[in-house]
Amino acid sequence: WLIEVAACFEEDLVMRAIAGFVCLCTHGRLRCSDGNLIVALDTEAMYKSDGVLSGGYIEASMAGNKTSKTKEKQTTFLPIVVPLRGLSGLDWFAAFVAARAALGLPAIPQACEALSAPMVGNRVLVLPSWRANGFRFAEPMSSEEVTAGLVAILSKAGVPSALTANLASHSMKTTWLTATGKAGLGSDVRQMLGYHL
């Protein structure tokens, strides 16, 4: 829940965006590289007309993934589902979208816009790489950058360095898959939740 709080309230806008990206990847059971393969979001049903969160999920489309071996899988949209309600109950996704906008990043295309377009060529990165002089729009945020941001956020929240020493961005994909395994969900369900089926 610390990351969800950081996604909503962290003072540093870049760190707030990184926290939102971590929430997106963690709740979506995605690797860092998978998060930046998202090409479209379906957010139309998420909010009521008064701006209050109504839906429970973001539906998105990913352009292949790290383990796609065949040409068909590399050029087929993979549907992903991300629960919007994490442990804190905060609307971390709206905060992530707002942080991206405040940083001058283009909006992630809606499904109706992106899925009719070819998968090749320029596309909007969910979170581009960040350097001291700004975003580098040609590069996705690296796993090393996300790991450094994650450790910095947790350290700022008072988590001891001994608990973050072995933390890596790959933990984002495995967090809920591990928790569901410990809760007794079978491997077939966890494979589906991790996009391995």
Short mmCIF file of C-alpha atoms in Angstrom, two decimals:
data_model
loop_
_atom_site.label_atom_id
_atom_site.label_comp_id
_atom_site.label_asym_id
_atom_site.label_seq_id
_atom_site.Cartn_x
_atom_site.Cartn_y
_atom_site.Cartn_z
CA TRP A 1 0.00 0.00 0.00
CA LEU A 2 3.00 2.32 0.43
CA ILE A 3 3.46 2.44 -3.34
CA GLU A 4 -0.22 3.26 -3.90
CA VAL A 5 0.07 6.12 -1.39
CA ALA A 6 3.22 7.35 -3.17
CA ALA A 7 1.40 7.19 -6.54
CA CYS A 8 -1.20 9.59 -5.13
CA PHE A 9 0.77 11.86 -2.81
CA GLU A 10 4.53 11.76 -3.50
CA GLU A 11 5.79 15.34 -3.85
CA ASP A 12 8.32 14.56 -6.59
CA LEU A 13 6.26 14.25 -9.78
CA VAL A 14 8.65 11.83 -11.50
CA MET A 15 8.69 9.57 -8.44
CA ARG A 16 4.89 9.77 -8.30
CA ALA A 17 4.76 8.63 -11.93
CA ILE A 18 7.19 5.80 -11.20
CA ALA A 19 5.03 4.73 -8.24
CA GLY A 20 1.96 4.73 -10.51
CA PHE A 21 3.83 2.62 -13.06
CA VAL A 22 4.84 0.20 -10.28
CA CYS A 23 1.16 -0.05 -9.25
CA LEU A 24 0.15 -0.70 -12.86
CA CYS A 25 2.76 -3.43 -13.26
CA THR A 26 2.23 -5.00 -9.82
CA HIS A 27 -1.56 -5.17 -9.98
CA GLY A 28 -1.36 -6.16 -13.65
CA ARG A 29 1.20 -8.92 -12.97
CA LEU A 30 3.55 -7.37 -15.52
CA ARG A 31 7.29 -7.05 -15.94
CA CYS A 32 8.69 -3.56 -16.43
CA SER A 33 9.14 -4.28 -20.14
CA ASP A 34 5.54 -5.58 -20.38
CA GLY A 35 4.23 -2.35 -18.85
CA ASN A 36 5.73 -0.35 -21.68
CA LEU A 37 4.27 -2.72 -24.28
CA ILE A 38 0.76 -1.55 -23.40
CA VAL A 39 -0.63 0.06 -26.53
CA ALA A 40 -4.18 0.89 -25.44
CA LEU A 41 -6.40 1.25 -22.39
CA ASP A 42 -10.12 0.86 -22.07
CA THR A 43 -11.05 3.42 -19.44
CA GLU A 44 -14.47 4.55 -20.68
CA ALA A 45 -16.42 2.46 -18.17
CA MET A 46 -14.11 3.15 -15.23
CA TYR A 47 -15.53 6.47 -14.10
CA LYS A 48 -19.05 7.81 -13.61
CA SER A 49 -19.92 11.16 -15.15
CA ASP A 50 -19.03 12.89 -11.86
CA GLY A 51 -15.48 11.53 -12.05
CA VAL A 52 -15.93 8.93 -9.30
CA LEU A 53 -14.31 5.55 -9.85
CA SER A 54 -17.00 3.03 -10.75
CA GLY A 55 -15.33 0.11 -12.48
CA GLY A 56 -13.04 -2.34 -10.78
CA TYR A 57 -10.57 -2.94 -13.59
CA ILE A 58 -8.55 -1.37 -16.37
CA GLU A 59 -8.63 -3.44 -19.52
CA ALA A 60 -5.62 -2.98 -21.73
CA SER A 61 -3.89 -4.43 -24.74
CA MET A 62 -0.23 -5.34 -24.83
CA ALA A 63 1.82 -5.74 -28.01
CA GLY A 64 3.31 -9.17 -27.37
CA ASN A 65 5.58 -9.67 -24.38
CA LYS A 66 9.14 -10.57 -23.41
CA THR A 67 8.59 -14.28 -23.85
CA SER A 68 6.73 -14.12 -27.19
CA LYS A 69 8.62 -16.52 -29.46
CA THR A 70 6.50 -16.82 -32.59
CA LYS A 71 5.83 -14.06 -35.11
CA GLU A 72 2.09 -14.52 -34.49
CA LYS A 73 2.44 -13.91 -30.74
CA GLN A 74 4.75 -10.96 -31.35
CA THR A 75 2.15 -9.29 -33.56
CA THR A 76 -1.03 -10.18 -31.67
CA PHE A 77 -2.52 -8.00 -28.98
CA LEU A 78 -2.47 -9.69 -25.59
CA PRO A 79 -5.38 -8.59 -23.38
CA ILE A 80 -4.47 -7.66 -19.82
CA VAL A 81 -6.63 -6.80 -16.84
CA VAL A 82 -5.49 -4.62 -13.94
CA PRO A 83 -7.55 -4.32 -10.74
CA LEU A 84 -7.98 -0.70 -9.72
CA ARG A 85 -8.56 -1.37 -6.05
CA GLY A 86 -5.32 -2.21 -4.36
CA LEU A 87 -4.63 -2.49 -0.66
CA SER A 88 -5.11 1.21 0.13
CA GLY A 89 -8.44 1.82 -1.61
CA LEU A 90 -6.92 4.93 -3.26
CA ASP A 91 -7.51 5.74 -6.93
CA TRP A 92 -3.85 5.26 -7.83
CA PHE A 93 -4.64 4.97 -11.54
CA ALA A 94 -6.21 8.44 -11.82
CA ALA A 95 -3.23 9.82 -9.91
CA PHE A 96 -0.86 8.07 -12.33
CA VAL A 97 -2.70 9.50 -15.34
CA ALA A 98 -2.60 12.98 -13.75
CA ALA A 99 1.14 12.68 -13.00
CA ARG A 100 1.83 11.65 -16.59
CA ALA A 101 -0.17 14.63 -17.87
CA ALA A 102 1.61 17.04 -15.48
CA LEU A 103 4.95 15.75 -16.80
CA GLY A 104 3.85 16.52 -20.37
CA LEU A 105 3.53 12.90 -21.50
CA PRO A 106 0.99 12.12 -24.21
CA ALA A 107 -2.16 10.26 -23.20
CA ILE A 108 -2.09 6.50 -23.63
CA PRO A 109 -4.43 5.76 -26.54
CA GLN A 110 -7.88 4.42 -25.83
CA ALA A 111 -8.58 0.96 -27.19
CA CYS A 112 -10.83 2.31 -29.95
CA GLU A 113 -7.97 4.50 -31.24
CA ALA A 114 -5.03 2.14 -30.96
CA LEU A 115 -6.38 -1.26 -31.92
CA SER A 116 -7.35 -0.10 -35.39
CA ALA A 117 -3.81 1.13 -36.04
CA PRO A 118 -0.87 -1.07 -37.06
CA MET A 119 1.43 -2.27 -34.27
CA VAL A 120 4.57 -0.98 -35.96
CA GLY A 121 6.05 2.50 -35.82
CA ASN A 122 5.94 5.07 -33.07
CA ARG A 123 3.76 4.44 -30.07
CA VAL A 124 3.13 6.04 -26.72
CA LEU A 125 5.29 4.63 -23.94
CA VAL A 126 3.48 4.19 -20.65
CA LEU A 127 6.56 5.60 -18.92
CA PRO A 128 9.57 6.71 -20.97
CA SER A 129 13.10 6.63 -19.63
CA TRP A 130 13.96 9.58 -17.39
CA ARG A 131 17.29 11.35 -17.18
CA ALA A 132 18.32 14.52 -15.35
CA ASN A 133 17.35 16.66 -18.34
CA GLY A 134 13.94 15.07 -18.91
CA PHE A 135 12.23 12.16 -20.61
CA ARG A 136 13.80 10.28 -23.49
CA PHE A 137 10.77 9.45 -25.56
CA ALA A 138 12.54 6.85 -27.72
CA GLU A 139 13.38 4.65 -24.72
CA PRO A 140 11.09 2.91 -22.24
CA MET A 141 11.80 3.26 -18.55
CA SER A 142 14.34 0.55 -17.76
CA SER A 143 13.97 -2.05 -15.05
CA GLU A 144 17.00 -0.50 -13.33
CA GLU A 145 15.31 2.92 -13.22
CA VAL A 146 12.10 1.40 -11.87
CA THR A 147 14.01 -0.59 -9.24
CA ALA A 148 15.90 2.53 -8.14
CA GLY A 149 12.64 4.48 -7.92
CA LEU A 150 10.91 1.71 -6.00
CA VAL A 151 13.76 1.46 -3.48
CA ALA A 152 13.86 5.26 -3.10
CA ILE A 153 10.10 5.44 -2.44
CA LEU A 154 10.21 2.66 0.14
CA SER A 155 13.29 4.16 1.81
CA LYS A 156 11.60 7.57 2.02
CA ALA A 157 8.63 5.84 3.69
CA GLY A 158 10.97 4.42 6.35
CA VAL A 159 11.37 0.85 5.10
CA PRO A 160 14.79 -0.39 6.32
CA SER A 161 17.45 -0.89 3.63
CA ALA A 162 17.84 -4.52 4.75
CA LEU A 163 14.32 -5.17 3.42
CA THR A 164 14.92 -3.45 0.07
CA ALA A 165 18.44 -4.73 -0.62
CA ASN A 166 17.32 -7.64 -2.82
CA LEU A 167 14.31 -5.88 -4.33
CA ALA A 168 14.08 -5.73 -8.11
CA SER A 169 11.45 -4.59 -10.56
CA HIS A 170 10.72 -8.23 -11.44
CA SER A 171 9.05 -8.42 -8.03
CA MET A 172 6.19 -6.42 -9.59
CA LYS A 173 5.15 -9.39 -11.72
CA THR A 174 5.58 -12.01 -9.02
CA THR A 175 4.05 -10.25 -6.01
CA TRP A 176 0.40 -11.21 -6.57
CA LEU A 177 1.28 -14.50 -8.29
CA THR A 178 3.17 -15.55 -5.15
CA ALA A 179 0.38 -14.32 -2.87
CA THR A 180 -2.29 -16.21 -4.81
CA GLY A 181 -0.16 -19.37 -4.66
CA LYS A 182 0.16 -19.02 -0.90
CA ALA A 183 -3.61 -18.50 -0.73
CA GLY A 184 -4.12 -21.85 -2.46
CA LEU A 185 -4.87 -20.94 -6.10
CA GLY A 186 -3.75 -23.67 -8.45
CA SER A 187 -0.86 -23.29 -10.88
CA ASP A 188 -3.24 -23.29 -13.87
CA VAL A 189 -5.00 -20.17 -12.51
CA ARG A 190 -1.70 -18.49 -11.65
CA GLN A 191 -0.36 -19.23 -15.14
CA MET A 192 -3.41 -17.54 -16.63
CA LEU A 193 -3.05 -14.55 -14.27
CA GLY A 194 0.62 -14.27 -15.30
CA TYR A 195 -0.25 -14.42 -19.04
CA HIS A 196 1.50 -17.76 -19.55
CA LEU A 197 -1.47 -19.53 -21.12
#
